[in-house]
Coordinates of C-alpha atoms in Angstrom, one line a residue:
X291 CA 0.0 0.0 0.0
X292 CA 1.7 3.2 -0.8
X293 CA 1.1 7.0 0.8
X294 CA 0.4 8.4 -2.0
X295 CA -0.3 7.1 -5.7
X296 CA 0.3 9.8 -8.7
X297 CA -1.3 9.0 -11.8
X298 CA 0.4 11.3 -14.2
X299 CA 3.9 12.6 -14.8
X300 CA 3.9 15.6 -16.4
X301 CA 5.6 18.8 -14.2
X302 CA 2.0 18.7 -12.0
X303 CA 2.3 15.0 -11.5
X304 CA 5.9 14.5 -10.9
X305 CA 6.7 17.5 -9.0
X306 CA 3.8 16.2 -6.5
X307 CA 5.3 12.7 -6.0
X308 CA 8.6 14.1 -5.4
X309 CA 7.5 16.7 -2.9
X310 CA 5.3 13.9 -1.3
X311 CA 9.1 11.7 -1.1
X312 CA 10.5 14.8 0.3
X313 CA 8.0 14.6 3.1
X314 CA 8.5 11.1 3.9
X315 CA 6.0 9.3 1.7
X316 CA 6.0 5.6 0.1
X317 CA 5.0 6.9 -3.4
X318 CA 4.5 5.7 -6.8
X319 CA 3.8 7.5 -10.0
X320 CA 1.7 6.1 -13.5
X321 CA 2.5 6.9 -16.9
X322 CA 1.3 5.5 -19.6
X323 CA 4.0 6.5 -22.2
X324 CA 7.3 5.1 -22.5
X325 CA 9.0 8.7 -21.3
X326 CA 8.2 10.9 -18.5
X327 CA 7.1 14.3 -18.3
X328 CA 4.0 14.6 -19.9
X329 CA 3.1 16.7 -22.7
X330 CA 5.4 19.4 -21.0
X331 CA 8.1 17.8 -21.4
X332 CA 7.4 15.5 -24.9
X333 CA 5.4 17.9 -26.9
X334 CA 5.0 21.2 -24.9
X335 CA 7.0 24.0 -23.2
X336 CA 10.2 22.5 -24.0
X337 CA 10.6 21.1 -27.7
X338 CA 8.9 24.3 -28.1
X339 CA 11.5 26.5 -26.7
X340 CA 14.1 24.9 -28.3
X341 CA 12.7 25.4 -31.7
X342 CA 12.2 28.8 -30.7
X343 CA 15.7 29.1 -29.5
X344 CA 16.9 28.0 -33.2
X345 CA 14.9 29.9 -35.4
X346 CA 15.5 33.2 -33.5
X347 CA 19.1 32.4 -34.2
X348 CA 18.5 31.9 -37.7
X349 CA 16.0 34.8 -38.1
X350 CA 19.1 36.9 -36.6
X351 CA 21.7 35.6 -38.7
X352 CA 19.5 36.6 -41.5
X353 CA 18.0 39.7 -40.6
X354 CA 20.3 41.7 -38.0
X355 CA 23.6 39.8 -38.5
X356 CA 24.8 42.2 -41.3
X357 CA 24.3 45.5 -39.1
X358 CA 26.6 43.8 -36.3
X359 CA 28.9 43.8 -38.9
X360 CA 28.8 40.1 -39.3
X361 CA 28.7 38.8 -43.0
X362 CA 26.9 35.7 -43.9
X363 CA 26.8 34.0 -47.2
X364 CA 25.1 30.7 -48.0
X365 CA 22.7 30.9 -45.2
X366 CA 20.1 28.1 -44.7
X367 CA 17.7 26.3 -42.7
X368 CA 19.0 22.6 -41.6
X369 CA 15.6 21.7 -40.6
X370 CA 16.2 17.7 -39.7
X371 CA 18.8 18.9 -37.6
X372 CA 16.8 21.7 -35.9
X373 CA 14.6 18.9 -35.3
X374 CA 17.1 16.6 -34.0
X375 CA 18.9 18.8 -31.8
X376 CA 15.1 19.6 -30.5
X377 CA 14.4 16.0 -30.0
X378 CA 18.1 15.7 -27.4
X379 CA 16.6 18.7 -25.9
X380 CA 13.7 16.8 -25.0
X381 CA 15.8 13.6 -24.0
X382 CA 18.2 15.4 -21.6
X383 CA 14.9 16.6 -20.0
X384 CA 13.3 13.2 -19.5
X385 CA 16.7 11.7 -18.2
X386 CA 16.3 13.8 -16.0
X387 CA 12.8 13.7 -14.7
X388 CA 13.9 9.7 -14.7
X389 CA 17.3 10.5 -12.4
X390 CA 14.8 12.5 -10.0
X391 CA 12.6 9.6 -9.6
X392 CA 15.1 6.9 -9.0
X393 CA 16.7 10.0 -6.4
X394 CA 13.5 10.2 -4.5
X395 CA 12.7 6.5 -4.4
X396 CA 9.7 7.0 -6.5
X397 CA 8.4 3.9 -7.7
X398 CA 7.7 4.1 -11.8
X399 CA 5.2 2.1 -13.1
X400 CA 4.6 2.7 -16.8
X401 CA 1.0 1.6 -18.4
X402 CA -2.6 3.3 -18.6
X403 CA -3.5 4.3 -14.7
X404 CA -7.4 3.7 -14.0
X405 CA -9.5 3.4 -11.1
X406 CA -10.8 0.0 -10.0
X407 CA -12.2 1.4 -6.7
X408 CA -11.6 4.6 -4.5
X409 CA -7.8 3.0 -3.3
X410 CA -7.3 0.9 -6.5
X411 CA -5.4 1.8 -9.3
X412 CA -4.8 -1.0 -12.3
X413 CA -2.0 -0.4 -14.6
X414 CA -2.5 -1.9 -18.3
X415 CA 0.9 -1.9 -19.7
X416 CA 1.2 -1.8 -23.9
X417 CA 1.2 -5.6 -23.9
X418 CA -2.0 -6.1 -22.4
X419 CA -1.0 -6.9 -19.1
X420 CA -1.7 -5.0 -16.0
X421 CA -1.4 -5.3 -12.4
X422 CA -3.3 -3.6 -9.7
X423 CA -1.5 -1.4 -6.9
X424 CA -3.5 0.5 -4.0
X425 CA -2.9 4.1 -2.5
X426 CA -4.1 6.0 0.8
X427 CA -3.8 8.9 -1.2
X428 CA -4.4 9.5 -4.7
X429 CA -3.5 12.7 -7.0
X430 CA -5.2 12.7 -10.5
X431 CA -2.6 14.4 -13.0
X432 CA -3.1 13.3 -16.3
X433 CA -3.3 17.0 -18.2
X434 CA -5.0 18.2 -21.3
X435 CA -4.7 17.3 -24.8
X436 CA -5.1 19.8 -28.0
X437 CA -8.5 20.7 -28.5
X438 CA -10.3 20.9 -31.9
X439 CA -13.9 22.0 -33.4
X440 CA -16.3 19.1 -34.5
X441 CA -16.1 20.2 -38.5
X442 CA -11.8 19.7 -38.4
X443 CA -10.5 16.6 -39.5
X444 CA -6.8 16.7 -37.5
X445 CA -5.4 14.5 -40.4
X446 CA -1.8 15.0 -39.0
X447 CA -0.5 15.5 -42.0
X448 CA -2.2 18.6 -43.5
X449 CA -4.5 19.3 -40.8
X450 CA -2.3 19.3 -37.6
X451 CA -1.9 19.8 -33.7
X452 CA 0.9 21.4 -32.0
X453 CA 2.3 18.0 -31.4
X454 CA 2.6 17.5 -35.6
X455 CA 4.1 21.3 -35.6
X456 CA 7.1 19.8 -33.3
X457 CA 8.1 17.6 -36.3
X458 CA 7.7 18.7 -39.5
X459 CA 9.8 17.5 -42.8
X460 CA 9.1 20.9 -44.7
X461 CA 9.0 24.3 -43.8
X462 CA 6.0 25.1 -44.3
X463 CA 5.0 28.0 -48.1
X464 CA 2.0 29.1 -46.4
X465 CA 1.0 27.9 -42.6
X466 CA -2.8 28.8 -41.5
X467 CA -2.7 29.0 -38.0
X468 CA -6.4 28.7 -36.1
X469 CA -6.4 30.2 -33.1
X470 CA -4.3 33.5 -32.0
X471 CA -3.9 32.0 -28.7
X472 CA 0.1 31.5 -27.4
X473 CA 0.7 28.3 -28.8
X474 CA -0.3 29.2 -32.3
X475 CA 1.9 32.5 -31.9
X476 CA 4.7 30.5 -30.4
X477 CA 5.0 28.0 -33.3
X478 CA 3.3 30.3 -36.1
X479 CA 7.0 32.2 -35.2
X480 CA 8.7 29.8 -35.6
X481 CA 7.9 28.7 -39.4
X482 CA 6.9 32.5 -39.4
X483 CA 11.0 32.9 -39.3
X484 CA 12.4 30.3 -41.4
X485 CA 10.5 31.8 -44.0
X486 CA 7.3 31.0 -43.9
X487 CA 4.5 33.0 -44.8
X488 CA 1.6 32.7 -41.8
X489 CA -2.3 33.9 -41.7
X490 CA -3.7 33.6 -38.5
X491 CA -7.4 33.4 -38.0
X492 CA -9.0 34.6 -34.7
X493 CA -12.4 34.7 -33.6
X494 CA -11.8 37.3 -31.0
X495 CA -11.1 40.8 -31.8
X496 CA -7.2 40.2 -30.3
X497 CA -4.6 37.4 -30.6
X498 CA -3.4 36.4 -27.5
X499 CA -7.2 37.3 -26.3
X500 CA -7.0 36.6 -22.6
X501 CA -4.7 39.0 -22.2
X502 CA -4.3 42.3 -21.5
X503 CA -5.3 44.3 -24.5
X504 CA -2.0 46.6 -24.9
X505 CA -0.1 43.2 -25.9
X506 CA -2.1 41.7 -28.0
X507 CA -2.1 44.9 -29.9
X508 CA 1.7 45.4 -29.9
X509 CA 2.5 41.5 -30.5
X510 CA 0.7 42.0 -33.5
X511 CA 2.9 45.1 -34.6
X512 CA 5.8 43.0 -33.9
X513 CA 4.5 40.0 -35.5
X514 CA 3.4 41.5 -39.1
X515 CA 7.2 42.6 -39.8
X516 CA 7.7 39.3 -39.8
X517 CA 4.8 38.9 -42.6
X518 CA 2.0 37.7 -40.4
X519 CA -1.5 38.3 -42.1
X520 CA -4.2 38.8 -39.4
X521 CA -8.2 37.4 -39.6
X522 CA -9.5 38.7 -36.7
X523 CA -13.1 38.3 -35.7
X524 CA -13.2 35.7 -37.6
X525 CA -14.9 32.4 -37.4
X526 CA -13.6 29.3 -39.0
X527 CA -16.8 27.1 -40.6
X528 CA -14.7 24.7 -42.9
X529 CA -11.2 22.7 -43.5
X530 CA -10.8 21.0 -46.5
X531 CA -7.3 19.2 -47.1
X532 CA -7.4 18.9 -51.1
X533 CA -4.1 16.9 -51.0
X534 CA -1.5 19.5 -51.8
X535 CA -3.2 22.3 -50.2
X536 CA -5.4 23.1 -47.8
X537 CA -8.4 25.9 -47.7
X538 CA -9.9 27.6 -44.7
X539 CA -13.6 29.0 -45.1
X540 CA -14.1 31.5 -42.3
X541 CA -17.2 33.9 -41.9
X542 CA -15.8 37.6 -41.7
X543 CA -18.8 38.8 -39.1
X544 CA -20.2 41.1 -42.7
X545 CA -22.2 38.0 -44.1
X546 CA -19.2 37.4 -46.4
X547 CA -17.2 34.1 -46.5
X548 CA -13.4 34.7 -46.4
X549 CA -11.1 31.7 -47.8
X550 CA -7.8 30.8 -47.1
X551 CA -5.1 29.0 -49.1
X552 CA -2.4 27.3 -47.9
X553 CA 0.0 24.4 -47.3
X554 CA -0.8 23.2 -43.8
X555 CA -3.0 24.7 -41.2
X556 CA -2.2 24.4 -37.4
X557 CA -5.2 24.0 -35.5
X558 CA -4.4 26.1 -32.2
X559 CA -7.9 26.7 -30.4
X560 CA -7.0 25.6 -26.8
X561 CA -6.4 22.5 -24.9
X562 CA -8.8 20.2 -23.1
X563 CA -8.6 18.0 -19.8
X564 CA -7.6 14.6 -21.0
X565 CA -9.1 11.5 -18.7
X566 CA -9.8 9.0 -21.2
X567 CA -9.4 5.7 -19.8
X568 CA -9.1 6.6 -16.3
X569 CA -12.5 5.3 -14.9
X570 CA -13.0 8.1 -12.7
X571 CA -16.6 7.5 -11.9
X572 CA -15.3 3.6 -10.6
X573 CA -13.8 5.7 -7.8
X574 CA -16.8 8.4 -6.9
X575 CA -14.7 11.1 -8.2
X576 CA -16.9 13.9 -10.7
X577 CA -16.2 14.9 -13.4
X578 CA -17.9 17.5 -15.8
X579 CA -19.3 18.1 -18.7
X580 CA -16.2 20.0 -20.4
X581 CA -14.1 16.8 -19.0
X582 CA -12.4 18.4 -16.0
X583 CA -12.1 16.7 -12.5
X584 CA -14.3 18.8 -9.8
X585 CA -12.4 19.7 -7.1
X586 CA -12.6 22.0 -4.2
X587 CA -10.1 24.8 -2.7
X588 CA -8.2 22.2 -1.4
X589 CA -7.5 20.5 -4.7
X590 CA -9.9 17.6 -3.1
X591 CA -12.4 16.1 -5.8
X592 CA -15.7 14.4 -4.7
X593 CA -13.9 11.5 -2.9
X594 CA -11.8 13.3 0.1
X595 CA -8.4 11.3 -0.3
X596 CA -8.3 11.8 -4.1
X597 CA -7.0 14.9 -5.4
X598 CA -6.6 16.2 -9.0
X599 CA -4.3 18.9 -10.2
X600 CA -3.1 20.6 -13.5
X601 CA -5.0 21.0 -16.8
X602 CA -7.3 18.6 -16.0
X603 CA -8.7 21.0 -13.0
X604 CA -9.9 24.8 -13.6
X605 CA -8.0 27.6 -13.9
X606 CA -5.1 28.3 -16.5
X607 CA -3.5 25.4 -18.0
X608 CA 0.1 26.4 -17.2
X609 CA 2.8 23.7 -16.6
X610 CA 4.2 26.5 -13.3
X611 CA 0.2 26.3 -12.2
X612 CA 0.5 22.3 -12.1
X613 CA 3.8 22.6 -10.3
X614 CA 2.2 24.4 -7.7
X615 CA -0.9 22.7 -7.1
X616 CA 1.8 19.3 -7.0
X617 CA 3.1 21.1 -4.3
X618 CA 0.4 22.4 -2.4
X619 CA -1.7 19.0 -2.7
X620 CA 1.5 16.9 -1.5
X621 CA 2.0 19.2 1.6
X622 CA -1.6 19.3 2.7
X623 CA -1.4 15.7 2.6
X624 CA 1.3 15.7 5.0
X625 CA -1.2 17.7 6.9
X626 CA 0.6 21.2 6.9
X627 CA -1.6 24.7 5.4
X628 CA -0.3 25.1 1.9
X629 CA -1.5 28.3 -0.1
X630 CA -1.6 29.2 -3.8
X631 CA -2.1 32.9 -4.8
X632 CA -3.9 32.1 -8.4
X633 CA -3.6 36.0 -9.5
X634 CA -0.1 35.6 -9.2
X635 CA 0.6 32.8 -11.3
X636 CA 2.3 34.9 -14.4
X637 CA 1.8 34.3 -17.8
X638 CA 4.3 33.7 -20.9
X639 CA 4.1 34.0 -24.2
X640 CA 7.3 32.6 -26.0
X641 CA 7.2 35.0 -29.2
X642 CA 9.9 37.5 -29.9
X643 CA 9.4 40.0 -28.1
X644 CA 8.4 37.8 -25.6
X645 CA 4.9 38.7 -23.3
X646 CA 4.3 38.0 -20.0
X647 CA 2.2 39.5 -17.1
X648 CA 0.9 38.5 -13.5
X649 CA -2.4 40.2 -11.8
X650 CA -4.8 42.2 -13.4
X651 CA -5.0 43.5 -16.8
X652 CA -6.4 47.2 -17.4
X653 CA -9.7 45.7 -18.8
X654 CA -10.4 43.7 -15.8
X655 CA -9.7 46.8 -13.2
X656 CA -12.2 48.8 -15.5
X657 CA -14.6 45.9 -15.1
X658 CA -14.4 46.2 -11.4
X659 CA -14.6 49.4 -11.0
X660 CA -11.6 49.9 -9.2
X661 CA -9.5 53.1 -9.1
X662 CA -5.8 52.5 -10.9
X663 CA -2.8 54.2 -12.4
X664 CA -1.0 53.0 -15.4
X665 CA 2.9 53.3 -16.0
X666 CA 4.3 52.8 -19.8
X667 CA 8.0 53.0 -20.4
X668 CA 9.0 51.8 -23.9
X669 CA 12.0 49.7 -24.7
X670 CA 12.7 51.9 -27.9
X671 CA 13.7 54.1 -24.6
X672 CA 16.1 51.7 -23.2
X673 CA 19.7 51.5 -24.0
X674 CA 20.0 47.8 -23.3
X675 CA 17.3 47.1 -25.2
X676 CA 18.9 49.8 -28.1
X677 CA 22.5 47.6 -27.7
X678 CA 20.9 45.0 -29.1
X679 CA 18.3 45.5 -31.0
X680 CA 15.3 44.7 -29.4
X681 CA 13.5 47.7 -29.8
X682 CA 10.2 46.6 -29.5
X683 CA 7.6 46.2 -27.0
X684 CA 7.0 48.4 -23.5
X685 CA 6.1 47.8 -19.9
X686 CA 3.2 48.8 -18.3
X687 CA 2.5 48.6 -14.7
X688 CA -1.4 49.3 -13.2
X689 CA -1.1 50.5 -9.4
X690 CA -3.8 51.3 -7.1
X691 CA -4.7 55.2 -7.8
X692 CA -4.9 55.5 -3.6
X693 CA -2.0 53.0 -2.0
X694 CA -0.2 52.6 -5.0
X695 CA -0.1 48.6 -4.8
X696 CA 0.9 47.2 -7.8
X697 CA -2.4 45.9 -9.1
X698 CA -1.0 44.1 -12.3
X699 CA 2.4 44.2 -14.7
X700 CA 2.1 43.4 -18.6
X701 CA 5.5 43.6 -20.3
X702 CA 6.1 42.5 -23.9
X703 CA 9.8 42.8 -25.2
X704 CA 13.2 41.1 -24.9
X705 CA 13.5 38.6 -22.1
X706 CA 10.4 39.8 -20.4
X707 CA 9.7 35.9 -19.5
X708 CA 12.5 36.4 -16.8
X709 CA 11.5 39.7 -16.2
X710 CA 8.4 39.1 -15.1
X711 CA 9.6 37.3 -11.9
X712 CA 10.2 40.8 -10.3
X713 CA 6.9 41.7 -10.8
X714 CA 5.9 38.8 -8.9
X715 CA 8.1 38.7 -6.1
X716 CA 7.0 42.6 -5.7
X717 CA 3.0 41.5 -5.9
X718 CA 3.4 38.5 -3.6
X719 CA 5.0 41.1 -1.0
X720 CA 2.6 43.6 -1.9
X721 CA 4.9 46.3 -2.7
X722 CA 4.1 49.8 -4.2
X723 CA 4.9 51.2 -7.6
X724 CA 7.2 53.6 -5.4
X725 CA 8.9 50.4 -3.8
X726 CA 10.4 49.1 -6.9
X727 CA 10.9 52.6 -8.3
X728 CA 13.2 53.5 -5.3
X729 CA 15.1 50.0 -5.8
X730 CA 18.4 50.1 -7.8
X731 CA 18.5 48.6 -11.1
X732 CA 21.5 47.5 -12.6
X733 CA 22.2 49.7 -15.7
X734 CA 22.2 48.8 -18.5
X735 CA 19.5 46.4 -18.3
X736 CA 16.3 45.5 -19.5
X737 CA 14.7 45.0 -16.0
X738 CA 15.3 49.3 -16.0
X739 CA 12.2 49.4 -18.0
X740 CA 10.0 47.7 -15.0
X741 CA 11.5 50.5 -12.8
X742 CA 10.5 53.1 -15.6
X743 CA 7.2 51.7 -15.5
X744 CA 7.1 52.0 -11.6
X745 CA 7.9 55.4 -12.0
X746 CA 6.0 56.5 -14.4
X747 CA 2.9 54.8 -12.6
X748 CA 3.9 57.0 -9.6
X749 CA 3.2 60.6 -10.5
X750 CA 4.6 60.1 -14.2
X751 CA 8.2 60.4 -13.1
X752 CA 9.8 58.2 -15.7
X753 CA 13.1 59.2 -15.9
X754 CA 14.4 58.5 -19.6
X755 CA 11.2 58.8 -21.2

């Protein structure tokens, strides 16, 4: 009988059995592919990132090298390689989520987890066979998979999924991307790059829709000198792969059908909670109608010693949200009081300029009704940013208009994924615009611009601005 049973090893999973080994528990994790780490891992954050990483190189080598004064000639795109370096990126990553496990004396057992019974957990391995192990505790962790519309046939081939974008043979002539959500930014750059032409098709009237409005808008700036086209408010009503080429029909909001021509389309729309196979209902736990595992403040679904965490609960799908709630449900467990701020759980997006923000957005505040001051400092105003070339993109910090708590920070420009840390560090301590502004900054930096921001928030006393 083990302590606790995780069934799912992506970053939520496998960060919760090793923080429920820290604390002294007999614990066993379930996976039921061949590598650890879940879609994270595999298919996610990481081979992601390193494509990212590669065609940002190239994209400089083509575009900005000659101005450093570095001449190129005979410049091209090694694509199996970018894919293969990708692909070690991936395996140095899973070695090491094994390592950990073998470190923490996590038992590994590798096969579809379901539920027999509230402690019972059977394991069907690839072969058919399965055995049966029990847990006082059980944490449900077994994510989300891409989510599509019922009219798209996901053909993998034409028709694909961010998993299929992780792999391709060609760079794509023309890539449609549904969806202006991250992921379809993310890898839309990435083809968008190597040369690529890209159309994105958004229902909403922004990309990158959930967030705050300033950085969808300046994303896009940044995003059309690279030759994105943009369909927004648009709605998608038909795929059709026609072998060599693929057409998107989408209704322009005028009556008027808008169509689409291209090579490959990447559907993008969101993820949902994946569960198949896991016979929830064999254990008591709920489960709604959109797929996810109910569960309460305490992570706690219907059943009191089975938890869920991660994508396959509310709240953002975020691989750092899953980490957290691994954490959290692992520690009250051990019976200690665990708490997770969700308004300060940032947000990336992986484009260049990079975005990423933690609390409110200006939209939200308005919604509320609440009382705020906004701080913009531009990194066309930054020397760092000037040095190298990263002109794009601003800071903008909303502070309460009478205490001056920082209410919320939305940056979009170079390295802001880092940056954004400060921000969050200064919100969890609940620090004032005039706080950070009275900190010292290293010059010169990016992180000046945050500062900038601070200042100009405060009584518009932006220094180089």
């Amino acid at each position: 009988m083990y302590d606790v049973i995780v069934i799912g090893s992506g970053p939520g999973g496998y960060v919760a059995a090793i923080r429920a080994a820290q604390l002294g528990m007999k614990t066993a994790i379930v996976e039921k592919y061949s590598t650890l780490g879940g879609t994270c891992l595999n298919v996610g954050c990481i081979p992601s990132k390193a494509l990212l990483d590669s065609s940002e190189h190239y994209h400089n080598a083509a575009h900005t090298f000659k101005t450093h004064g570095i001449n190129l000639s005979d410049l091209k795109v090694d694509l199996p390689q970018m894919i293969s370096r990708k692909d070690d990126v991936v395996k140095q990553n899973v070695d090491g989520i094994q390592f950990l496990m073998k470190k923490n004396k996590i038992d590994v057992h590798h096969g579809l987890g379901s539920f027999v019974d509230a402690h019972t957990v059977k394991v069907t391995k690839e072969d058919g066979t399965s055995t049966d192990i029990q847990g006082k505790n059980i944490i449900i962790a077994t994510g989300s998979k891409p989510a599509s519309l019922p009219f798209i046939k996901l053909d993998k081939q034409r028709v694909i999924t961010s998993t299929e974008a992780l792999k391709m043979k060609e760079i794509p002539k023309h890539l449609i991307v549904i969806g202006g959500g991250v992921i379809g930014m993310e890898l839309g750059s990435v083809y968008g790059r190597l040369g690529a032409k890209v159309s994105v098709v958004e229902f909403m009237d922004s990309i990158i829709p959930t967030m705050d409005k300033t950085m969808g808008k300046e994303l896009q700036k940044s995003l059309k000198k690279l030759g994105f086209e943009f369909y927004l408010k648009h709605k998608v009503t038909a795929v059709e792969n026609l072998g060599d080429e693929v057409v998107v029909k989408a209704d322009n909001g005028k009556g008027e059908v808008v169509e689409i021509k291209g090579d490959y389309v990447l559907v993008s729309i969101g993820r949902k909670p994946y569960t198949d196979g896991l016979n929830a209902q064999a254990a008591g736990v709920k489960v709604t109608e959109r797929g996810q595992i109910e569960v309460n403040d305490h992570l706690q679904t219907s059943v009191s010693h089975i938890y869920a965490i991660g994508d396959v609960v509310k709240g953002a799908m975020l691989a750092h949200k899953a980490e957290e709630e691994g954490v959290y449900v692992a520690e009250t467990i051990a019976g200690q009081k665990p708490h997770i701020n969700y308004l300060l759980i940032p947000g990336v997006v992986y484009t260049w300029p990079e975005v990423a923000a933690v609390g409110y957005t200006e939209e939200q505040l308005k919604e509320q009704g609440r009382k705020y001051k906004a701080g913009k400092f531009p990194f066309l105003a930054s020397g760092r940013a000037r040095a190298s070339m990263d002109t794009d993109g601003l800071v903008k910090v909303l502070a309460d208009a009478e205490t001056d708590e920082i209410l919320g920070v939305h940056m979009i420009g170079p390295r802001t994924a880092d940056m954004i840390a400060e921000a969050v560090v200064a919100m969890e301590f609940r620090a004032s615009a005039e706080d950070i502004s009275r900190m010292s900054h290293a010059h010169p930096t990016y992180t000046e611009a945050f500062k900038e921001a601070c200042l100009a928030a405060t009584d518009n006393r932006a220094l180089h601005v």
